[in-house]
mmCIF file with all atom_site columns, C-alpha atoms in Angstrom:
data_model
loop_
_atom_site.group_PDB
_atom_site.id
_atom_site.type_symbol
_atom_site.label_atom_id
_atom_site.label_alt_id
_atom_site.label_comp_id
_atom_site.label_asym_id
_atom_site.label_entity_id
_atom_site.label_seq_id
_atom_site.pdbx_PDB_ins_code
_atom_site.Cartn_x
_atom_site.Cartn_y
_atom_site.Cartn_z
_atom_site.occupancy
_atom_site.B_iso_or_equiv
_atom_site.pdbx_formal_charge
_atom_site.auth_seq_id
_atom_site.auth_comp_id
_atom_site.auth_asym_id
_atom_site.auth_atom_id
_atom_site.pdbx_PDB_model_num
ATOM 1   C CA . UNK A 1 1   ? 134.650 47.013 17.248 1.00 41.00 ? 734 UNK A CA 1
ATOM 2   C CA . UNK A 1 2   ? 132.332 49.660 16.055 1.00 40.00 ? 735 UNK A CA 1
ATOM 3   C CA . UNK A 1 3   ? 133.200 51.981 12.815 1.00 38.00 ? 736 UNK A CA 1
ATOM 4   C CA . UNK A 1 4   ? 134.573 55.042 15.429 1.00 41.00 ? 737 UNK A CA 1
ATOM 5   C CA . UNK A 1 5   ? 137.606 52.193 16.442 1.00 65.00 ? 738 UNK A CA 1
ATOM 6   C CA . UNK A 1 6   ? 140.411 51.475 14.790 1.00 60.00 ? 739 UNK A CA 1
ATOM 7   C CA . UNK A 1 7   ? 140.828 49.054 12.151 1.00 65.00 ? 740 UNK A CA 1
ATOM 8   C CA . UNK A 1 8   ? 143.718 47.056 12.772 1.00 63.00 ? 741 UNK A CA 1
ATOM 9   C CA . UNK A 1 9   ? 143.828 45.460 9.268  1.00 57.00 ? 742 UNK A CA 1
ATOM 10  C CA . UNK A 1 10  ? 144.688 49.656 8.328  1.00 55.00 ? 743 UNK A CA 1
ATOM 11  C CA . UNK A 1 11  ? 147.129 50.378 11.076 1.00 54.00 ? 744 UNK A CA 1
ATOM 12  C CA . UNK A 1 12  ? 149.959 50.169 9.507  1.00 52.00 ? 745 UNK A CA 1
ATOM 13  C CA . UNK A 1 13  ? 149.637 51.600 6.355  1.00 53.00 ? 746 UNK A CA 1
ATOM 14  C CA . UNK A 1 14  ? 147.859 54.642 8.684  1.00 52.00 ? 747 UNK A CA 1
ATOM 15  C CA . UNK A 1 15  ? 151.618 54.632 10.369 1.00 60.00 ? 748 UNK A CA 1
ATOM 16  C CA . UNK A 1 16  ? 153.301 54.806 7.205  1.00 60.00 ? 749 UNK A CA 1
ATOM 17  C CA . UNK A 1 17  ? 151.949 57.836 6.310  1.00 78.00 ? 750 UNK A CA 1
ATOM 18  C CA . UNK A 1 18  ? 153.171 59.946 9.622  1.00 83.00 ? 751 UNK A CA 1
ATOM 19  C CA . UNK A 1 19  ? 156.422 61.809 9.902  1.00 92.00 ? 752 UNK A CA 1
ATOM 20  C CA . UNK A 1 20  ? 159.174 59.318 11.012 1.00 90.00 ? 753 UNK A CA 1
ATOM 21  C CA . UNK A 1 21  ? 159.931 62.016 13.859 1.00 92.00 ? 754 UNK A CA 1
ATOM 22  C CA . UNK A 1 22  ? 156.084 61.884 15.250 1.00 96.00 ? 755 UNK A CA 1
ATOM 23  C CA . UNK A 1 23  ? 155.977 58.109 15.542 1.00 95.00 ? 756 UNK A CA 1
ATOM 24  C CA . UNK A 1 24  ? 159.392 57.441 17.421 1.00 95.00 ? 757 UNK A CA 1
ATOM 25  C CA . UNK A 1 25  ? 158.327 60.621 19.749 1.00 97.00 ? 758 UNK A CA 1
ATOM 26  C CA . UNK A 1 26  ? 155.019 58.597 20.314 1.00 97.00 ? 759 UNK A CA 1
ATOM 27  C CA . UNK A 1 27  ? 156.657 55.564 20.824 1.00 98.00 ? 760 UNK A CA 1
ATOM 28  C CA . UNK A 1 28  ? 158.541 56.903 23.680 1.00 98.00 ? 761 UNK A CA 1
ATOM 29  C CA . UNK A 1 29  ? 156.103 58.598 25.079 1.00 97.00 ? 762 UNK A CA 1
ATOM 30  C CA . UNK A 1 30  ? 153.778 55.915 25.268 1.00 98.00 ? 763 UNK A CA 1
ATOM 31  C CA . UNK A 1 31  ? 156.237 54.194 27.277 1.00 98.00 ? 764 UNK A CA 1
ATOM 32  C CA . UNK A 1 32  ? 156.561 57.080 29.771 1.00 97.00 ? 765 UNK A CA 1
ATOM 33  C CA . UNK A 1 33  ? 152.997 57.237 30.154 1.00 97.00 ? 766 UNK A CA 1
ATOM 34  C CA . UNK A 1 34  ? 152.410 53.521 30.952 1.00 96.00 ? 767 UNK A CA 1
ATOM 35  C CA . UNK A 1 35  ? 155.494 52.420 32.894 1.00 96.00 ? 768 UNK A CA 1
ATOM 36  C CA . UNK A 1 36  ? 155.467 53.935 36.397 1.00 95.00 ? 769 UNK A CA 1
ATOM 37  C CA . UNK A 1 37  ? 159.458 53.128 36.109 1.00 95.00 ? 770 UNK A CA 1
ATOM 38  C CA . UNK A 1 38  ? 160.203 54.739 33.294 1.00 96.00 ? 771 UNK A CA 1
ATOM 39  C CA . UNK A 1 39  ? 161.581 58.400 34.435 1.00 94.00 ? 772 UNK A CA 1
ATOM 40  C CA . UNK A 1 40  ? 163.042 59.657 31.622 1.00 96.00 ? 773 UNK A CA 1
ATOM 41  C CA . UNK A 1 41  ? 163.204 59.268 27.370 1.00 96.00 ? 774 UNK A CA 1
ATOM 42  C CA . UNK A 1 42  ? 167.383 58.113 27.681 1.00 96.00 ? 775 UNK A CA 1
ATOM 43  C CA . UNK A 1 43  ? 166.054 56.039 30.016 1.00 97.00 ? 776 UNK A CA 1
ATOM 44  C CA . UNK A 1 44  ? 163.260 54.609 27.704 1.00 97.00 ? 777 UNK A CA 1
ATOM 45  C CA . UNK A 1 45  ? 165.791 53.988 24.442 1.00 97.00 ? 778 UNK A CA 1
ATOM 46  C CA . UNK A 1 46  ? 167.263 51.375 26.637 1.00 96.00 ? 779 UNK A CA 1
ATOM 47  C CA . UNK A 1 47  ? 163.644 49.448 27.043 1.00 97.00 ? 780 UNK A CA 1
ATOM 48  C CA . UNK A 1 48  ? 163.634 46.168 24.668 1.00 97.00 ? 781 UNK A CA 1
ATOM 49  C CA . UNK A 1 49  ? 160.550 47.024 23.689 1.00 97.00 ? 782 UNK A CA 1
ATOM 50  C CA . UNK A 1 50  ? 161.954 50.046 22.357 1.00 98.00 ? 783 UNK A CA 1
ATOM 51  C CA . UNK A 1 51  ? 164.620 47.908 20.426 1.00 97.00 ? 784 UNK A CA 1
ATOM 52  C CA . UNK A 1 52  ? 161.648 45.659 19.154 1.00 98.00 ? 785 UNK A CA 1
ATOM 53  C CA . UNK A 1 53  ? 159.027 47.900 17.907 1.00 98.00 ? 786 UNK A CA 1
ATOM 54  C CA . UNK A 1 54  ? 161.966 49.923 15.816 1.00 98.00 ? 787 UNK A CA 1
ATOM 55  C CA . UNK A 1 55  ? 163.471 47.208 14.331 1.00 98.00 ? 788 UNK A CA 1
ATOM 56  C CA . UNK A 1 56  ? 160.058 45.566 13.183 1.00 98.00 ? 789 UNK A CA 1
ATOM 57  C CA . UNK A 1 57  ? 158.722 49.185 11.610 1.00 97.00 ? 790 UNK A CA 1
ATOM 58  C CA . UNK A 1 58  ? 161.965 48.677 9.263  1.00 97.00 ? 791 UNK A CA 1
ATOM 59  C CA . UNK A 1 59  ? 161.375 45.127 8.665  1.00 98.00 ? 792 UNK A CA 1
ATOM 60  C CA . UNK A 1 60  ? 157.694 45.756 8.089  1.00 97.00 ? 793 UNK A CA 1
ATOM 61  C CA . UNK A 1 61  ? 158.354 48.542 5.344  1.00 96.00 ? 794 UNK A CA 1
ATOM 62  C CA . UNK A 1 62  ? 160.902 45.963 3.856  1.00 98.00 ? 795 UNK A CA 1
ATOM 63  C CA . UNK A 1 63  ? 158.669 42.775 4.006  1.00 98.00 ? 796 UNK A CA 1
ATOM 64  C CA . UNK A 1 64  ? 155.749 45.098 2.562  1.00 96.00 ? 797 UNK A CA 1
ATOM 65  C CA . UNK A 1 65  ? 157.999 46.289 -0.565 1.00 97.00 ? 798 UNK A CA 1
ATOM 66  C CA . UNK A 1 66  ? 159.027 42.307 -1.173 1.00 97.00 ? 799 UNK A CA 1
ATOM 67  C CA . UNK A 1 67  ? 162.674 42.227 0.448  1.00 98.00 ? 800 UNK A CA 1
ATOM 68  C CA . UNK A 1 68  ? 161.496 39.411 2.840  1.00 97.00 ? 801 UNK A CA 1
ATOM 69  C CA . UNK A 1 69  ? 164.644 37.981 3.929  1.00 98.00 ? 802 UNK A CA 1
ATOM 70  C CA . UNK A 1 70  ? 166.181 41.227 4.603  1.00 98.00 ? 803 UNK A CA 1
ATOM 71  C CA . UNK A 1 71  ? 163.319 42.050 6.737  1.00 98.00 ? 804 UNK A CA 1
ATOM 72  C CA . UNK A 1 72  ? 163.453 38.101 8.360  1.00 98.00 ? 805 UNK A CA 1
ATOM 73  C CA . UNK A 1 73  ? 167.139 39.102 9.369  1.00 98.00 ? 806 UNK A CA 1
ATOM 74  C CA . UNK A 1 74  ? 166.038 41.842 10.885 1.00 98.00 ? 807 UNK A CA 1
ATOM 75  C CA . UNK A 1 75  ? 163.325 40.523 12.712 1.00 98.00 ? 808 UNK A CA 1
ATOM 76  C CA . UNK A 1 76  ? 165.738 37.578 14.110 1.00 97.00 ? 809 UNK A CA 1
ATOM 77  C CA . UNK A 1 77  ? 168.915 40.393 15.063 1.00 97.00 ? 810 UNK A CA 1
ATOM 78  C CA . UNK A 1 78  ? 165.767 42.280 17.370 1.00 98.00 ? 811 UNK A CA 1
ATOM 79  C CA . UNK A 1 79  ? 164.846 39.351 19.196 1.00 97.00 ? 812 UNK A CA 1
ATOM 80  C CA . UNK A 1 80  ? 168.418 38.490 19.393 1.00 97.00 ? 813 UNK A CA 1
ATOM 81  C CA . UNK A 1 81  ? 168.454 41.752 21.008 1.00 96.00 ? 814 UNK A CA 1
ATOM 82  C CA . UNK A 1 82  ? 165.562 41.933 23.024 1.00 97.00 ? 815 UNK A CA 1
ATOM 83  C CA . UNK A 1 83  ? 163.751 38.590 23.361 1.00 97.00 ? 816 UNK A CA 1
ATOM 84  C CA . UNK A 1 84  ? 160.773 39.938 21.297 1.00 98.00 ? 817 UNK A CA 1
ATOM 85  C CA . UNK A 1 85  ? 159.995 38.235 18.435 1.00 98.00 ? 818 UNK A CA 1
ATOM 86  C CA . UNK A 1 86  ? 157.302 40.061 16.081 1.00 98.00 ? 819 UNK A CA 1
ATOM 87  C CA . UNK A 1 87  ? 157.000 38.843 12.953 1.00 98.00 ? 820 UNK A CA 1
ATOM 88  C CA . UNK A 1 88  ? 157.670 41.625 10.214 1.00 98.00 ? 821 UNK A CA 1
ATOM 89  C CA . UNK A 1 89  ? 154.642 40.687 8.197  1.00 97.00 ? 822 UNK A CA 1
ATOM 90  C CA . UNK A 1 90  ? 152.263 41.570 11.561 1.00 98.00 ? 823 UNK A CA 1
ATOM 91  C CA . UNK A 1 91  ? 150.272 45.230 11.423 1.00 98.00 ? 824 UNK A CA 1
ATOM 92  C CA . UNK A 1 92  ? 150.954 47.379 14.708 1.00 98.00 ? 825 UNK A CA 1
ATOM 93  C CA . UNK A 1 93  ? 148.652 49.992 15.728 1.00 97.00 ? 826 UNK A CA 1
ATOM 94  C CA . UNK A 1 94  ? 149.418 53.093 17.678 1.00 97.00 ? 827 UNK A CA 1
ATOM 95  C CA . UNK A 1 95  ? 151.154 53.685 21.201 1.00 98.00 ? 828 UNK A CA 1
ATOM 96  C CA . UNK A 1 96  ? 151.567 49.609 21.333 1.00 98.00 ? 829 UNK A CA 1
ATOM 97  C CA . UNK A 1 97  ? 153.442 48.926 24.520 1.00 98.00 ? 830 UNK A CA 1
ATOM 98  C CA . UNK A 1 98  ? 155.068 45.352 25.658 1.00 98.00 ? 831 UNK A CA 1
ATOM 99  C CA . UNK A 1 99  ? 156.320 45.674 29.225 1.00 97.00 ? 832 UNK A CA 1
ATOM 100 C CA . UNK A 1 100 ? 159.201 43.481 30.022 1.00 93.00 ? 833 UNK A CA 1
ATOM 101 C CA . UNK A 1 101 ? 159.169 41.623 27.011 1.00 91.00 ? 834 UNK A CA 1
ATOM 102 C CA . UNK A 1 102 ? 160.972 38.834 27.486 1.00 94.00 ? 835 UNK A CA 1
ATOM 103 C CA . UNK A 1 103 ? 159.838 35.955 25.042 1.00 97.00 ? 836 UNK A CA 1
ATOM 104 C CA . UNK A 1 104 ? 156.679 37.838 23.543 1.00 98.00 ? 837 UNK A CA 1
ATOM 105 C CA . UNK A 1 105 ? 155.301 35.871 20.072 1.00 98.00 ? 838 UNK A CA 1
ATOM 106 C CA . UNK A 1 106 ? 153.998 37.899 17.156 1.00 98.00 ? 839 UNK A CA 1
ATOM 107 C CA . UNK A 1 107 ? 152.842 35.924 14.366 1.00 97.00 ? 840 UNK A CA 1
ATOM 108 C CA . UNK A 1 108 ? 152.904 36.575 10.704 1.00 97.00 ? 841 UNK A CA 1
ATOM 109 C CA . UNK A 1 109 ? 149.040 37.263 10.228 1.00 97.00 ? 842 UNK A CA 1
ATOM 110 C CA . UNK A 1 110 ? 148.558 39.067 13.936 1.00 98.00 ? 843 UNK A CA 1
ATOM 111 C CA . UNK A 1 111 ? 146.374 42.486 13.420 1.00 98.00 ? 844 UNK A CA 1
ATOM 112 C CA . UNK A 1 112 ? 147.007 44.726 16.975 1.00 98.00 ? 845 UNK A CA 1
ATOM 113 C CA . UNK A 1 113 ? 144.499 47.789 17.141 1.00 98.00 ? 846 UNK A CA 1
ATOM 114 C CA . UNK A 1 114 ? 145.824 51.368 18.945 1.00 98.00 ? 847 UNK A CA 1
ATOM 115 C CA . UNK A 1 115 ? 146.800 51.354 22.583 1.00 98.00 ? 848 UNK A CA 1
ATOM 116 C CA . UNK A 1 116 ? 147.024 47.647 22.758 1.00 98.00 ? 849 UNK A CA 1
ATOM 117 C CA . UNK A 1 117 ? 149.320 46.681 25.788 1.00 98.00 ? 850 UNK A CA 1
ATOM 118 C CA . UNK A 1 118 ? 151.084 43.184 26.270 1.00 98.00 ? 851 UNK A CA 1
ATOM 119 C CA . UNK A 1 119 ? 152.903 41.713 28.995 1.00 98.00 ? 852 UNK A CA 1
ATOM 120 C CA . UNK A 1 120 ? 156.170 39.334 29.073 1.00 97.00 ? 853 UNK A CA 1
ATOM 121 C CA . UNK A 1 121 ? 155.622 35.899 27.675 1.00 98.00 ? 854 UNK A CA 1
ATOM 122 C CA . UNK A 1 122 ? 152.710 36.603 25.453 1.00 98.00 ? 855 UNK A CA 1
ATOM 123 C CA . UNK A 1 123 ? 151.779 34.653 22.630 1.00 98.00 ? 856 UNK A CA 1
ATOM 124 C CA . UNK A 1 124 ? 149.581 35.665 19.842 1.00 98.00 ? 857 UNK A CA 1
ATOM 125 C CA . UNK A 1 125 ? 150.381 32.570 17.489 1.00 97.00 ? 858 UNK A CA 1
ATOM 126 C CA . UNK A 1 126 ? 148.830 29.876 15.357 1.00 96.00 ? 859 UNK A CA 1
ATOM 127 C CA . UNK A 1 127 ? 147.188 26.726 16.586 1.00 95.00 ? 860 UNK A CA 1
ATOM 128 C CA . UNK A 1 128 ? 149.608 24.414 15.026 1.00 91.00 ? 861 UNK A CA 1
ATOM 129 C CA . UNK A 1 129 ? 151.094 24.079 11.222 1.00 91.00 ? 862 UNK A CA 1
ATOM 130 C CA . UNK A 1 130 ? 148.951 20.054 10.916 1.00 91.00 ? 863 UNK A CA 1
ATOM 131 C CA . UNK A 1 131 ? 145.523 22.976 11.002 1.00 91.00 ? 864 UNK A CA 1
ATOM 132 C CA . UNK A 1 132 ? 147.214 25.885 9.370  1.00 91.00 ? 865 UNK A CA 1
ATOM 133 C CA . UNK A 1 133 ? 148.329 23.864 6.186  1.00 91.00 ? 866 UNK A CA 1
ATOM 134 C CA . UNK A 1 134 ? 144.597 22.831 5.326  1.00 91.00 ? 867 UNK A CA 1
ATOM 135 C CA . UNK A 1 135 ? 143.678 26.599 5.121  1.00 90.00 ? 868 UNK A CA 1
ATOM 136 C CA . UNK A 1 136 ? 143.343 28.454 1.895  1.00 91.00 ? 869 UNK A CA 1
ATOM 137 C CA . UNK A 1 137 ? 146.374 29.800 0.879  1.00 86.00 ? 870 UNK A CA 1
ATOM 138 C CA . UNK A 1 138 ? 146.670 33.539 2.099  1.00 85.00 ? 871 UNK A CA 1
ATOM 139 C CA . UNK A 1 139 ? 144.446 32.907 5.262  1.00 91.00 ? 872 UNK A CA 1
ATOM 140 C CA . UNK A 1 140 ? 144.753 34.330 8.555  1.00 95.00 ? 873 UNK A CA 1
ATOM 141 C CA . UNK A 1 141 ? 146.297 31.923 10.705 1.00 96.00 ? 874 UNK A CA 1
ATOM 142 C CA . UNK A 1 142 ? 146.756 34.430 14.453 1.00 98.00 ? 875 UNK A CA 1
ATOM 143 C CA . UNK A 1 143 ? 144.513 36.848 16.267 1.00 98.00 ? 876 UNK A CA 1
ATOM 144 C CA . UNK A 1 144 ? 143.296 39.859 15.571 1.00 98.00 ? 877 UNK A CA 1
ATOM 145 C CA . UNK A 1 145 ? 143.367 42.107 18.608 1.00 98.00 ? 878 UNK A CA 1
ATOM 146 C CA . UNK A 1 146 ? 141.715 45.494 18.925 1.00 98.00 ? 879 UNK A CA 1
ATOM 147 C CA . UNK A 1 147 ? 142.166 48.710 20.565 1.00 98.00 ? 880 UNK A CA 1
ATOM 148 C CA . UNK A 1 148 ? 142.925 48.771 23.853 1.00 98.00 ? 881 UNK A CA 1
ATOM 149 C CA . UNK A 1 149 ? 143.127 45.125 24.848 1.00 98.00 ? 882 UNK A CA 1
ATOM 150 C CA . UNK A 1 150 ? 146.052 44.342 27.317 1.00 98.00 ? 883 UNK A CA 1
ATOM 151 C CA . UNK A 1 151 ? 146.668 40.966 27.715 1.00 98.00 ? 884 UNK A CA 1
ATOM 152 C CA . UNK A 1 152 ? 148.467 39.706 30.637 1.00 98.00 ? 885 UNK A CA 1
ATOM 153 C CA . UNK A 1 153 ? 151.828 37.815 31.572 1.00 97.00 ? 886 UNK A CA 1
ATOM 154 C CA . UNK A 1 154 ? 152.178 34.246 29.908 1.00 98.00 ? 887 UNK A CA 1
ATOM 155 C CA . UNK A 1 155 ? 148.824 34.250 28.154 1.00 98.00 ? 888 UNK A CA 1
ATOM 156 C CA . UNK A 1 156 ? 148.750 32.729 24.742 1.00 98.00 ? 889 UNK A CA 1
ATOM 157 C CA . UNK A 1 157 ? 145.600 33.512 22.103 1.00 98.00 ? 890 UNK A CA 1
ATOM 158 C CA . UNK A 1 158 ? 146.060 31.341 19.291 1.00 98.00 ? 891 UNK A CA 1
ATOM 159 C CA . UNK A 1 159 ? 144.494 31.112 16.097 1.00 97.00 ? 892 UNK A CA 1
ATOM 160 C CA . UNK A 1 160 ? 142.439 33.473 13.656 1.00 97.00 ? 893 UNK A CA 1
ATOM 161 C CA . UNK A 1 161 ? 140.279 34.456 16.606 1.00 98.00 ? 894 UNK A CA 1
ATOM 162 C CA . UNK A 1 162 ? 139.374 38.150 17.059 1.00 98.00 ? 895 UNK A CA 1
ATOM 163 C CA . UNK A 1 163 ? 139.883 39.998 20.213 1.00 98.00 ? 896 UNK A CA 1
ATOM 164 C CA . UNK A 1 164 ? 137.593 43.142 20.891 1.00 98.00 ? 897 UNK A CA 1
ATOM 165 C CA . UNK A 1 165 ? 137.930 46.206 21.776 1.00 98.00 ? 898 UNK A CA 1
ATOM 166 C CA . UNK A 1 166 ? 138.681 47.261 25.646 1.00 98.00 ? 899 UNK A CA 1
ATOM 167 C CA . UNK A 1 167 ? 138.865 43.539 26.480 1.00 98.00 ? 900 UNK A CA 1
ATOM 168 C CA . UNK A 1 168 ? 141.368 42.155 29.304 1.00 98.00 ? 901 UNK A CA 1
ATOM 169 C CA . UNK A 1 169 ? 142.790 39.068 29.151 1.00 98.00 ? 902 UNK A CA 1
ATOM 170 C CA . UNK A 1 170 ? 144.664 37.665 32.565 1.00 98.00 ? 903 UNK A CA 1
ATOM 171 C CA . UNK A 1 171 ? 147.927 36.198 33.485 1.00 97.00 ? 904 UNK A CA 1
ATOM 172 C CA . UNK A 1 172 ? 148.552 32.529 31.855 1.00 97.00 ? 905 UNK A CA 1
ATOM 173 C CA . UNK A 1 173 ? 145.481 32.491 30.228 1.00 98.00 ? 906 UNK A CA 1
ATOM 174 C CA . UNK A 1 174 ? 144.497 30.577 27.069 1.00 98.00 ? 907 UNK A CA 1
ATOM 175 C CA . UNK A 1 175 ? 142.264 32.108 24.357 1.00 98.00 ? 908 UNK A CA 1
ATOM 176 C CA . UNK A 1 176 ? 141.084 29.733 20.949 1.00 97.00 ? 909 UNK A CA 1
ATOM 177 C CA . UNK A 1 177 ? 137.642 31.768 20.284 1.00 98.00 ? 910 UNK A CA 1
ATOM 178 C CA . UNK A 1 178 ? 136.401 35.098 19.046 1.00 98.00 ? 911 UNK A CA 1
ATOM 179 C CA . UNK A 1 179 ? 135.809 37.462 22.698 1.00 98.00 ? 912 UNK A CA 1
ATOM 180 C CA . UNK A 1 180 ? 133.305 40.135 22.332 1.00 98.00 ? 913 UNK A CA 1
ATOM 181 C CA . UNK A 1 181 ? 134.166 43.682 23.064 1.00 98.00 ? 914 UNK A CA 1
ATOM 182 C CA . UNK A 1 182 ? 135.134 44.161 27.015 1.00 98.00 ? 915 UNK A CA 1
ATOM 183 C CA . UNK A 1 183 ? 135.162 40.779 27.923 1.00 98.00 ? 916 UNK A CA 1
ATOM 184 C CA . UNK A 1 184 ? 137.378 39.830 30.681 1.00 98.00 ? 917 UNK A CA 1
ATOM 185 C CA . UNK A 1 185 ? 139.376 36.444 30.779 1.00 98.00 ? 918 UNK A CA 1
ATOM 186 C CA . UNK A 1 186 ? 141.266 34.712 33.892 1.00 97.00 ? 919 UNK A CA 1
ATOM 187 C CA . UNK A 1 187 ? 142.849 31.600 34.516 1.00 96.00 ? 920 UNK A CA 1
ATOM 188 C CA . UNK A 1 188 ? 141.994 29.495 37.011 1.00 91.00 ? 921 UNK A CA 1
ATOM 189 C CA . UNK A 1 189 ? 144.439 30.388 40.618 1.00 90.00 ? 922 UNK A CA 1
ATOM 190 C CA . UNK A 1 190 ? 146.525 28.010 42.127 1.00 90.00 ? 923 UNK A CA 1
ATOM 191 C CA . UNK A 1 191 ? 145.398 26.514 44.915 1.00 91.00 ? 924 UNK A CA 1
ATOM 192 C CA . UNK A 1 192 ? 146.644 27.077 48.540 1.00 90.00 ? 925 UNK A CA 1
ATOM 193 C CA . UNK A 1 193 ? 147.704 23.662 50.318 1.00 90.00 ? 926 UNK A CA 1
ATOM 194 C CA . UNK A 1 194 ? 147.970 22.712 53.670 1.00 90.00 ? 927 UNK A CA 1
ATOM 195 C CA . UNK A 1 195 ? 151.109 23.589 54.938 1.00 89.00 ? 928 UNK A CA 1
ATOM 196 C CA . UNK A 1 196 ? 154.333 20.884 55.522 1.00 85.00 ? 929 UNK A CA 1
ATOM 197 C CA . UNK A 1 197 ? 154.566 18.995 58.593 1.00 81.00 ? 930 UNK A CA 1
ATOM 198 C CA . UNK A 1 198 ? 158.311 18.994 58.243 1.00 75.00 ? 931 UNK A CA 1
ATOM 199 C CA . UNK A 1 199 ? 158.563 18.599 62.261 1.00 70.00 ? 932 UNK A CA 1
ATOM 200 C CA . UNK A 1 200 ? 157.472 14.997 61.808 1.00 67.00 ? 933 UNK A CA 1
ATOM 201 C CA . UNK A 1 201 ? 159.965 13.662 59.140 1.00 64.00 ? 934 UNK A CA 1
ATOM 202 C CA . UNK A 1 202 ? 162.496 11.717 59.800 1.00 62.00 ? 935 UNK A CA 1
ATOM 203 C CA . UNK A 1 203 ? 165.410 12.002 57.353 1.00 58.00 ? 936 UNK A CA 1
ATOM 204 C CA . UNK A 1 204 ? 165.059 8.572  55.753 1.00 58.00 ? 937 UNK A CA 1
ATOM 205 C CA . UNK A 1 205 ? 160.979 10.189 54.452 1.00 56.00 ? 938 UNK A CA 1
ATOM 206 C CA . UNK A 1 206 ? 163.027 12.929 52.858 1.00 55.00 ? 939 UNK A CA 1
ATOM 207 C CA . UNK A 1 207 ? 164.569 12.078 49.136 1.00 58.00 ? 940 UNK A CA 1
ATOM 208 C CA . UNK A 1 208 ? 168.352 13.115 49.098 1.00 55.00 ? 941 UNK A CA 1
ATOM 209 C CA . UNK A 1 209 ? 169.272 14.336 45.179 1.00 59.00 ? 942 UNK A CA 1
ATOM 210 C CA . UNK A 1 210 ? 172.498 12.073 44.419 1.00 62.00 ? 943 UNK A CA 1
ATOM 211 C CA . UNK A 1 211 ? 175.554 13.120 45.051 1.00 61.00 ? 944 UNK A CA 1
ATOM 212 C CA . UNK A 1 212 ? 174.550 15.156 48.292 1.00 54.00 ? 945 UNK A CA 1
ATOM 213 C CA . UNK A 1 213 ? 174.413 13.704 51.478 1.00 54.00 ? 946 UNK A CA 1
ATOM 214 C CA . UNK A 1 214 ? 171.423 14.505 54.606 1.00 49.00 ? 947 UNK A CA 1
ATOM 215 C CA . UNK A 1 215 ? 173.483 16.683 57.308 1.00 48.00 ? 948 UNK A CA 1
#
């Protein structure tokens, strides 16, 4: 990221410092603006994502002023709520987005630039507590992610890796090292097979689940 982009490290105290009105406004319509089936703002309130990002800018202020399990409660009643679990120590930039956002991960330590866009099942996590234990205490243990990176369905980038700018990371992908500014990551495609000769079972070839019976 060059000096021009956002530091993600700032981006929340940058939010703090913006009327309360402004942000939710921006929230919403950053939502309209990136969901093709999103038609109106009632319509929006009713997004999890919505319900997420909320709940973890309270939490956030809390955890930051030292009431950490009030903000942990918090943080557990949203993705009770909405399947989104962000961790209220994490820094959020601007017009953040998670589409769907069923079973999204935000670690503790996770830095997310402006106009950073995630889709369901993401994980931006740790690499496992048997590596995260032997770091210095205070250490960044998940990703740093900058502006506008949108990371695709069921991807997981784990570790204190950093993610640049305008980078795209594909569906089911799995990310353990630093990526340069717009690099662009896929996983491998399933392969096609030869279609079933079904025509030349018989139905003692076939394996009948027990308790059912071949017709």
């Amino acid at each position: 990221m060059t000096t021009c982009e956002t530091d993600p490290e700032q981006a929340a105290p940058a939010e703090a410092r913006r009327p309360l009105r402004e942000v939710l406004s921006e929230d919403v319509r950053t939502v309209l603006d990136k969901d093709p089936a999103a038609r109106s703002r009632a319509e929006v309130l009713l997004y999890p994502h919505i319900h997420a990002l909320w709940t973890y800018r309270v939490a956030h202020w809390l955890w930051g002023r030292g009431h950490r399990v009030t903000a942990r409660a918090l943080s557990l009643l949203a993705r009770a709520v909405s399947g989104i679990e962000i961790h209220p120590g994490a820094r959020i930039g601007r017009r953040f987005f998670i589409d769907h956002g069923t079973a999204v991960v935000i670690g503790e330590t996770v830095r997310i630039g402006d106009d950073v866009m995630l889709y369901h099942q993401v994980t931006l996590g740790s690499v496992g507590w048997w590596k995260d234990l032997r770091r210095p205490s205070g250490s960044r243990r998940h990703p740093v992610v900058g502006d506008r990176v949108v990371i695709g369905t069921g991807a997981s980038v784990l570790g204190p890796v950093t993610i640049g700018a305008d980078s795209r990371i594909g569906a089911h992908s799995v990310v353990l090292d630093d990526l340069p500014p717009r690099s662009r990551v896929v996983a491998a495609a399933s392969a096609a097979l030869p279609p079933l000769d079904t025509a030349a079972l018989d139905s003692s070839s076939l394996i009948v689940p027990e308790g059912t019976h071949a017709s």
